[in-house]
Short mmCIF file of C-alpha atoms and ligand atoms in Angstrom, two decimals:
data_model
loop_
_atom_site.label_atom_id
_atom_site.label_comp_id
_atom_site.label_asym_id
_atom_site.label_seq_id
_atom_site.Cartn_x
_atom_site.Cartn_y
_atom_site.Cartn_z
CA MET X 1 19.17 187.06 127.49
CA LEU X 2 22.48 187.31 129.33
CA LEU X 3 25.43 185.80 127.50
CA SER X 4 26.27 183.67 130.53
CA GLN X 5 22.82 182.08 130.34
CA ALA X 6 23.24 181.30 126.65
CA LEU X 7 26.59 179.53 127.02
CA PRO X 8 26.71 175.91 128.07
CA LYS X 9 28.69 175.68 131.28
CA LEU X 10 29.82 172.10 131.27
CA ARG X 11 31.23 170.01 128.43
CA LEU X 12 30.87 166.24 128.16
CA TYR X 13 33.41 164.50 125.94
CA TYR X 14 32.17 161.31 124.35
CA SER X 15 32.75 158.97 121.43
CA GLU X 16 29.79 157.61 119.53
CA GLY X 17 30.71 153.99 120.17
CA SER X 18 31.31 154.24 123.91
CA PRO X 19 28.65 152.59 126.10
CA TYR X 20 30.08 154.34 129.18
CA ALA X 21 29.72 157.76 127.59
CA ARG X 22 26.27 156.73 126.38
CA ILE X 23 25.14 156.20 129.98
CA CYS X 24 26.04 159.82 130.72
CA ARG X 25 24.53 161.10 127.47
CA MET X 26 21.27 159.32 128.25
CA ALA X 27 21.40 160.71 131.80
CA LEU X 28 21.64 164.25 130.42
CA ARG X 29 18.51 163.69 128.40
CA GLU X 30 16.53 161.92 131.10
CA GLY X 31 17.65 164.37 133.76
CA GLY X 32 16.77 167.57 131.93
CA LEU X 33 20.37 168.76 131.63
CA VAL X 34 20.78 169.00 127.86
CA ALA X 35 20.79 172.82 127.95
CA LYS X 36 23.38 172.89 130.72
CA VAL X 37 25.89 170.48 129.24
CA GLN X 38 27.44 170.69 125.80
CA GLU X 39 28.39 167.37 124.22
CA ALA X 40 31.72 167.23 122.40
CA VAL X 41 32.83 164.26 120.35
CA THR X 42 36.45 163.14 120.57
CA THR X 43 38.62 160.51 119.00
CA LEU X 44 40.16 157.86 121.26
CA ARG X 45 43.59 156.22 121.44
CA ASP X 46 44.86 159.12 119.36
CA PRO X 47 47.63 161.54 120.37
CA ALA X 48 45.58 164.34 118.78
CA ALA X 49 42.35 163.47 120.69
CA SER X 50 40.63 166.64 121.95
CA VAL X 51 39.83 165.00 125.29
CA LEU X 52 43.57 164.80 126.02
CA THR X 53 43.63 168.58 126.42
CA HIS X 54 41.53 168.07 129.54
CA SER X 55 42.36 164.60 130.82
CA PRO X 56 45.64 162.69 130.60
CA VAL X 57 43.63 159.47 130.88
CA GLY X 58 42.24 160.08 127.40
CA ARG X 59 39.06 158.10 127.99
CA VAL X 60 35.41 158.98 127.72
CA PRO X 61 33.18 160.04 129.30
CA ALA X 62 34.98 163.12 130.61
CA LEU X 63 33.11 166.10 132.02
CA VAL X 64 34.86 169.48 131.96
CA LEU X 65 33.51 171.84 134.62
CA GLU X 66 33.30 175.65 134.50
CA ASP X 67 36.75 176.09 136.05
CA GLY X 68 38.40 173.51 133.82
CA THR X 69 38.40 170.72 136.40
CA THR X 70 37.75 167.50 134.52
CA VAL X 71 35.79 164.69 136.11
CA THR X 72 36.24 161.25 134.54
CA GLU X 73 34.61 157.87 135.26
CA THR X 74 30.94 157.30 134.49
CA THR X 75 29.76 156.91 138.07
CA LEU X 76 31.55 160.05 139.27
CA ILE X 77 30.09 162.03 136.37
CA LEU X 78 26.59 160.77 137.16
CA GLY X 79 27.13 161.94 140.72
CA TRP X 80 28.13 165.36 139.47
CA LEU X 81 25.10 165.55 137.19
CA ASP X 82 22.90 164.79 140.18
CA ARG X 83 24.64 167.59 142.05
CA VAL X 84 23.91 170.12 139.30
CA GLY X 85 20.23 169.25 139.28
CA SER X 86 19.43 166.06 137.37
CA GLN X 87 15.74 165.31 137.82
CA PRO X 88 15.39 162.50 138.63
CA ALA X 89 18.73 161.92 140.34
CA MET X 90 20.54 159.06 138.61
CA LEU X 91 22.75 157.50 141.27
CA PRO X 92 20.81 155.20 143.57
CA VAL X 93 21.14 155.82 147.29
CA ASP X 94 19.70 152.54 148.54
CA ALA X 95 21.61 149.27 148.66
CA VAL X 96 19.31 147.45 146.24
CA GLY X 97 19.68 150.18 143.63
CA LEU X 98 23.45 150.36 144.08
CA ALA X 99 23.73 146.58 143.78
CA ALA X 100 21.64 146.62 140.61
CA TYR X 101 23.81 149.34 139.07
CA GLY X 102 27.07 147.66 140.11
CA ARG X 103 25.99 144.35 138.64
CA VAL X 104 25.42 145.93 135.24
CA LEU X 105 28.66 147.92 135.40
CA GLY X 106 30.51 144.69 136.11
CA LEU X 107 28.87 143.14 133.07
CA LEU X 108 29.84 146.15 130.96
CA ASP X 109 33.45 146.05 132.16
CA GLY X 110 33.63 142.37 131.24
CA ILE X 111 32.11 142.94 127.81
CA ALA X 112 34.62 145.76 127.23
CA VAL X 113 37.50 143.38 127.99
CA TRP X 114 36.01 140.70 125.71
CA ASN X 115 35.47 143.24 122.94
CA ARG X 116 39.01 144.56 123.25
CA GLU X 117 40.35 141.05 122.74
CA LEU X 118 38.29 140.71 119.57
CA ARG X 119 39.74 143.96 118.22
CA ARG X 120 43.25 142.53 118.39
CA PRO X 121 44.79 140.51 115.53
CA VAL X 122 43.60 136.90 115.79
CA ASP X 123 47.00 135.56 116.83
CA GLU X 124 47.27 138.12 119.64
CA ARG X 125 43.93 137.26 121.26
CA SER X 126 43.82 135.45 124.57
CA PRO X 127 41.40 132.49 124.43
CA SER X 128 41.44 132.20 128.22
CA VAL X 129 40.51 135.87 128.71
CA ILE X 130 37.70 135.53 126.17
CA ALA X 131 36.45 132.34 127.81
CA LEU X 132 36.40 134.01 131.22
CA GLU X 133 34.41 136.97 129.91
CA VAL X 134 31.96 134.79 127.97
CA THR X 135 31.23 132.91 131.19
CA ARG X 136 30.95 136.09 133.25
CA ALA X 137 28.59 137.74 130.74
CA GLY X 138 26.32 134.69 130.65
CA ARG X 139 26.28 134.40 134.42
CA VAL X 140 25.35 138.06 134.96
CA ALA X 141 22.79 138.04 132.15
CA ASP X 142 21.04 135.03 133.72
CA VAL X 143 20.68 136.95 136.97
CA LEU X 144 19.49 140.02 135.06
CA GLU X 145 16.88 137.90 133.30
CA GLU X 146 15.44 136.85 136.66
CA ALA X 147 15.70 140.40 137.98
CA VAL X 148 13.79 142.08 135.15
CA VAL X 149 11.11 139.39 135.24
CA ALA X 150 10.75 140.14 138.97
CA GLY X 151 10.33 143.84 138.21
CA ALA X 152 13.82 145.27 138.73
CA TYR X 153 15.28 147.98 136.46
CA ASN X 154 11.81 149.43 136.02
CA SER X 155 12.56 153.10 136.61
CA VAL X 156 15.19 155.32 135.08
CA ASP X 157 18.36 155.55 137.14
CA ALA X 158 22.02 154.65 136.67
CA GLY X 159 21.28 150.91 136.68
CA TYR X 160 18.54 151.26 134.10
CA LEU X 161 20.69 153.39 131.80
CA ALA X 162 23.70 151.11 132.20
CA LEU X 163 21.58 148.08 131.29
CA ALA X 164 20.22 149.87 128.23
CA ALA X 165 23.78 150.89 127.27
CA VAL X 166 25.31 147.42 127.64
CA LEU X 167 22.54 145.65 125.73
CA GLY X 168 22.60 148.44 123.13
CA TYR X 169 26.34 147.89 122.81
CA ALA X 170 25.77 144.17 122.32
CA GLU X 171 23.25 144.95 119.57
CA LYS X 172 25.57 147.16 117.55
CA ARG X 173 29.18 146.66 118.56
CA HIS X 174 29.43 143.25 120.19
CA THR X 175 27.00 141.10 118.25
CA VAL X 176 29.06 137.96 118.92
CA TRP X 177 27.27 137.83 122.26
CA ARG X 178 23.88 136.13 121.74
CA TRP X 179 22.41 137.49 124.94
CA ARG X 180 18.80 137.09 123.82
CA LEU X 181 18.92 133.28 123.70
CA ASP X 182 16.76 131.89 126.54
CA ARG X 183 16.32 135.37 127.99
CA PRO X 184 12.90 136.55 126.81
CA GLY X 185 12.45 138.84 129.82
CA LEU X 186 15.63 140.72 129.09
CA ALA X 187 14.74 140.93 125.40
CA ARG X 188 11.34 142.38 126.31
CA TRP X 189 12.91 144.83 128.75
CA PHE X 190 15.36 145.94 126.08
CA GLY X 191 12.59 146.39 123.51
CA GLN X 192 10.86 148.82 125.85
CA ALA X 193 14.02 150.68 126.86
CA SER X 194 14.96 151.04 123.18
CA GLU X 195 11.87 153.17 122.59
CA ARG X 196 12.97 155.97 124.90
CA ALA X 197 14.10 159.16 123.22
CA CYS X 198 17.37 159.16 125.19
CA PHE X 199 18.18 155.76 123.69
CA LEU X 200 17.13 156.61 120.14
CA GLU X 201 19.20 159.81 120.17
CA THR X 202 22.41 158.04 121.20
CA VAL X 203 22.49 154.84 119.13
CA PRO X 204 26.13 153.86 118.40
CA PRO X 205 27.34 152.95 114.91
CA PRO X 206 27.90 149.23 114.19
CA SER X 207 31.48 148.02 114.69
CA GLY X 208 31.38 144.78 112.72
CA ILE X 209 32.11 142.68 115.82
N1 GSH I 301 35.87 153.07 133.98
C1 GSH I 301 35.57 154.01 132.94
C2 GSH I 301 35.65 153.30 131.60
C3 GSH I 301 35.60 154.27 130.42
C4 GSH I 301 36.15 153.63 129.16
O1 GSH I 301 36.73 152.54 129.18
N2 GSH I 301 35.97 154.32 128.05
C5 GSH I 301 36.50 153.83 126.79
C6 GSH I 301 35.45 153.95 125.70
S1 GSH I 301 34.15 152.78 125.94
C7 GSH I 301 37.65 154.70 126.34
O2 GSH I 301 37.59 155.90 126.47
N3 GSH I 301 38.70 154.07 125.78
C8 GSH I 301 39.83 154.77 125.24
C9 GSH I 301 41.13 154.31 125.81
O3 GSH I 301 41.17 153.29 126.49
O4 GSH I 301 42.13 154.98 125.57
C10 GSH I 301 34.21 154.65 133.18
O5 GSH I 301 33.45 154.13 134.02
O6 GSH I 301 33.89 155.70 132.60
#
Protein backbone atom coordinates (compact mmCIF):
# COMPACT_ATOMS: atom_id res chain seq x y z
CA MET A 1 0.00 0.00 0.00
CA LEU A 2 1.29 3.48 -0.83
CA LEU A 3 2.22 5.57 2.19
CA SER A 4 -0.05 8.38 0.97
CA GLN A 5 -3.01 6.00 1.08
CA ALA A 6 -2.19 4.93 4.62
CA LEU A 7 -1.99 8.44 6.05
CA PRO A 8 -5.15 10.26 7.04
CA LYS A 9 -5.39 13.44 5.01
CA LEU A 10 -7.64 15.57 7.11
CA ARG A 11 -7.63 16.15 10.86
CA LEU A 12 -10.71 17.02 12.91
CA TYR A 13 -10.04 18.67 16.26
CA TYR A 14 -12.68 18.02 18.88
CA SER A 15 -13.26 17.96 22.62
CA GLU A 16 -15.23 15.12 24.13
CA GLY A 17 -17.84 17.40 25.67
CA SER A 18 -18.57 19.52 22.60
CA PRO A 19 -21.97 18.90 20.98
CA TYR A 20 -20.87 20.89 17.91
CA ALA A 21 -17.83 18.69 17.39
CA ARG A 22 -20.00 15.67 18.05
CA ILE A 23 -22.19 16.56 15.07
CA CYS A 24 -19.11 16.40 12.84
CA ARG A 25 -17.80 13.24 14.51
CA MET A 26 -21.14 11.52 13.96
CA ALA A 27 -21.15 12.79 10.36
CA LEU A 28 -17.76 11.14 9.75
CA ARG A 29 -19.14 7.84 10.93
CA GLU A 30 -22.46 8.05 9.10
CA GLY A 31 -20.82 9.35 5.94
CA GLY A 32 -18.13 6.69 5.61
CA LEU A 33 -15.24 9.11 6.16
CA VAL A 34 -13.59 7.64 9.24
CA ALA A 35 -10.59 6.40 7.24
CA LYS A 36 -10.13 9.76 5.56
CA VAL A 37 -10.26 11.97 8.63
CA GLN A 38 -8.16 11.60 11.74
CA GLU A 39 -9.78 12.79 14.97
CA ALA A 40 -7.58 14.74 17.37
CA VAL A 41 -8.68 15.73 20.85
CA THR A 42 -7.78 19.19 22.13
CA THR A 43 -8.22 21.15 25.31
CA LEU A 44 -10.29 24.35 25.16
CA ARG A 45 -9.89 27.81 26.70
CA ASP A 46 -6.25 26.92 27.27
CA PRO A 47 -3.25 28.82 25.89
CA ALA A 48 -1.56 25.46 25.28
CA ALA A 49 -4.53 23.97 23.33
CA SER A 50 -3.32 22.06 20.26
CA VAL A 51 -6.14 23.49 18.14
CA LEU A 52 -4.62 26.96 18.56
CA THR A 53 -1.73 25.91 16.34
CA HIS A 54 -4.25 25.78 13.49
CA SER A 55 -6.99 28.23 14.41
CA PRO A 56 -6.75 31.47 16.37
CA VAL A 57 -10.42 31.05 17.27
CA GLY A 58 -9.50 28.10 19.49
CA ARG A 59 -12.90 26.45 19.22
CA VAL A 60 -13.98 23.01 18.08
CA PRO A 61 -14.81 21.55 15.69
CA ALA A 62 -11.88 22.58 13.49
CA LEU A 63 -10.94 20.67 10.35
CA VAL A 64 -7.35 20.93 9.13
CA LEU A 65 -7.06 20.23 5.40
CA GLU A 66 -4.11 18.70 3.51
CA ASP A 67 -2.51 22.10 2.87
CA GLY A 68 -2.96 23.31 6.43
CA THR A 69 -6.03 25.44 5.72
CA THR A 70 -8.29 25.15 8.73
CA VAL A 71 -12.05 25.22 8.36
CA THR A 72 -14.02 26.04 11.51
CA GLU A 73 -17.77 26.19 12.22
CA THR A 74 -19.84 23.01 12.23
CA THR A 75 -21.95 23.81 9.19
CA LEU A 76 -18.94 24.76 7.05
CA ILE A 77 -17.16 21.57 8.07
CA LEU A 78 -20.22 19.47 7.19
CA GLY A 79 -20.19 21.15 3.79
CA TRP A 80 -16.56 20.23 3.34
CA LEU A 81 -17.20 16.63 4.37
CA ASP A 82 -19.92 16.46 1.74
CA ARG A 83 -17.44 17.79 -0.78
CA VAL A 84 -14.89 15.07 0.01
CA GLY A 85 -17.47 12.33 -0.44
CA SER A 86 -19.77 11.89 2.55
CA GLN A 87 -22.41 9.32 1.64
CA PRO A 88 -25.08 10.35 2.31
CA ALA A 89 -24.39 14.08 2.02
CA MET A 90 -25.16 15.75 5.35
CA LEU A 91 -26.14 19.31 4.50
CA PRO A 92 -29.72 19.56 3.28
CA VAL A 93 -30.29 21.31 -0.02
CA ASP A 94 -34.04 21.82 0.25
CA ALA A 95 -35.69 24.56 2.29
CA VAL A 96 -37.51 22.19 4.63
CA GLY A 97 -34.29 20.36 5.49
CA LEU A 98 -32.37 23.60 5.97
CA ALA A 99 -35.11 24.99 8.20
CA ALA A 100 -35.10 21.81 10.28
CA TYR A 101 -31.33 21.96 10.71
CA GLY A 102 -31.33 25.69 11.52
CA ARG A 103 -34.01 25.25 14.14
CA VAL A 104 -31.93 22.69 16.01
CA LEU A 105 -28.75 24.75 15.66
CA GLY A 106 -30.59 27.70 17.18
CA LEU A 107 -31.65 25.48 20.07
CA LEU A 108 -28.07 24.29 20.52
CA ASP A 109 -26.70 27.84 20.48
CA GLY A 110 -29.21 28.82 23.16
CA ILE A 111 -28.40 25.81 25.32
CA ALA A 112 -24.69 26.65 24.99
CA VAL A 113 -25.35 30.18 26.29
CA TRP A 114 -27.48 28.82 29.15
CA ASN A 115 -24.83 26.24 30.02
CA ARG A 116 -22.07 28.85 29.97
CA GLU A 117 -24.00 30.91 32.51
CA LEU A 118 -24.26 27.88 34.78
CA ARG A 119 -20.50 27.34 34.61
CA ARG A 120 -19.90 30.80 36.07
CA PRO A 121 -19.75 31.45 39.84
CA VAL A 122 -23.31 31.82 41.16
CA ASP A 123 -22.97 35.55 41.83
CA GLU A 124 -21.73 36.17 38.28
CA ARG A 125 -24.67 34.47 36.54
CA SER A 126 -27.26 36.50 34.70
CA PRO A 127 -30.79 35.46 35.71
CA SER A 128 -32.26 37.33 32.74
CA VAL A 129 -29.99 35.53 30.24
CA ILE A 130 -30.86 32.18 31.81
CA ALA A 131 -34.57 32.99 31.77
CA LEU A 132 -34.41 33.94 28.09
CA GLU A 133 -32.65 30.70 27.18
CA VAL A 134 -34.99 28.54 29.27
CA THR A 135 -37.91 30.05 27.39
CA ARG A 136 -36.22 29.67 24.01
CA ALA A 137 -35.30 26.03 24.66
CA GLY A 138 -38.85 25.17 25.71
CA ARG A 139 -40.35 26.95 22.74
CA VAL A 140 -38.11 25.19 20.21
CA ALA A 141 -38.50 21.81 21.90
CA ASP A 142 -42.30 22.12 21.70
CA VAL A 143 -42.05 22.65 17.94
CA LEU A 144 -39.59 19.75 17.67
CA GLU A 145 -42.03 17.53 19.55
CA GLU A 146 -44.71 18.24 16.95
CA ALA A 147 -42.20 17.84 14.13
CA VAL A 148 -40.92 14.41 15.13
CA VAL A 149 -44.44 13.16 15.76
CA ALA A 150 -45.28 14.32 12.21
CA GLY A 151 -42.30 12.36 10.86
CA ALA A 152 -39.56 14.98 10.57
CA TYR A 153 -35.91 14.22 11.43
CA ASN A 154 -36.40 10.67 10.20
CA SER A 155 -33.31 10.31 8.04
CA VAL A 156 -29.69 11.01 8.83
CA ASP A 157 -28.56 14.48 7.80
CA ALA A 158 -27.24 17.58 9.56
CA GLY A 159 -30.59 18.25 11.26
CA TYR A 160 -30.86 14.70 12.53
CA LEU A 161 -27.31 14.69 13.88
CA ALA A 162 -27.70 18.13 15.46
CA LEU A 163 -30.89 17.00 17.21
CA ALA A 164 -29.15 13.87 18.50
CA ALA A 165 -26.21 16.01 19.66
CA VAL A 166 -28.29 18.62 21.49
CA LEU A 167 -30.48 16.07 23.28
CA GLY A 168 -27.38 13.98 24.03
CA TYR A 169 -25.79 17.10 25.50
CA ALA A 170 -28.86 17.68 27.65
CA GLU A 171 -28.63 14.08 28.89
CA LYS A 172 -25.02 14.31 30.02
CA ARG A 173 -23.90 17.91 30.33
CA HIS A 174 -27.00 20.02 30.78
CA THR A 175 -29.31 17.87 32.87
CA VAL A 176 -30.96 20.94 34.42
CA TRP A 177 -33.10 21.04 31.28
CA ARG A 178 -36.00 18.60 31.73
CA TRP A 179 -36.75 18.39 28.03
CA ARG A 180 -38.54 15.04 28.26
CA LEU A 181 -41.46 16.38 30.32
CA ASP A 182 -44.60 16.38 28.14
CA ARG A 183 -42.56 15.50 25.07
CA PRO A 184 -42.99 11.75 24.60
CA GLY A 185 -42.41 11.98 20.84
CA LEU A 186 -39.04 13.61 21.28
CA ALA A 187 -38.10 11.12 24.00
CA ARG A 188 -39.00 8.25 21.67
CA TRP A 189 -37.07 9.82 18.81
CA PHE A 190 -34.04 10.24 21.05
CA GLY A 191 -34.26 6.63 22.25
CA GLN A 192 -33.99 5.45 18.66
CA ALA A 193 -31.23 7.88 17.68
CA SER A 194 -29.25 6.84 20.76
CA GLU A 195 -28.95 3.31 19.41
CA ARG A 196 -26.94 4.32 16.35
CA ALA A 197 -23.27 3.39 16.40
CA CYS A 198 -22.25 6.97 15.59
CA PHE A 199 -24.03 8.12 18.75
CA LEU A 200 -22.72 5.34 20.99
CA GLU A 201 -19.13 5.96 19.86
CA THR A 202 -19.23 9.68 20.70
CA VAL A 203 -21.03 9.89 24.05
CA PRO A 204 -19.70 12.88 26.06
CA PRO A 205 -18.65 12.59 29.70
CA PRO A 206 -21.07 13.99 32.32
CA SER A 207 -20.36 17.57 33.41
CA GLY A 208 -22.31 17.69 36.65
CA ILE A 209 -24.64 20.42 35.34
N1 LIG B 1 -20.50 28.27 16.02
C1 LIG B 1 -19.56 27.22 16.33
C2 LIG B 1 -19.64 26.92 17.82
C3 LIG B 1 -18.51 26.01 18.28
C4 LIG B 1 -18.31 26.10 19.79
O1 LIG B 1 -18.89 26.96 20.47
N2 LIG B 1 -17.49 25.21 20.31
C5 LIG B 1 -17.19 25.24 21.73
C6 LIG B 1 -17.27 23.84 22.31
S1 LIG B 1 -18.95 23.28 22.38
C7 LIG B 1 -15.77 25.69 21.95
O2 LIG B 1 -14.89 25.29 21.21
N3 LIG B 1 -15.54 26.50 22.99
C8 LIG B 1 -14.23 26.95 23.36
C9 LIG B 1 -14.11 28.44 23.45
O3 LIG B 1 -15.13 29.13 23.41
O4 LIG B 1 -12.99 28.92 23.55
C10 LIG B 1 -19.83 26.00 15.46
O5 LIG B 1 -20.91 25.94 14.85
O6 LIG B 1 -18.98 25.12 15.33
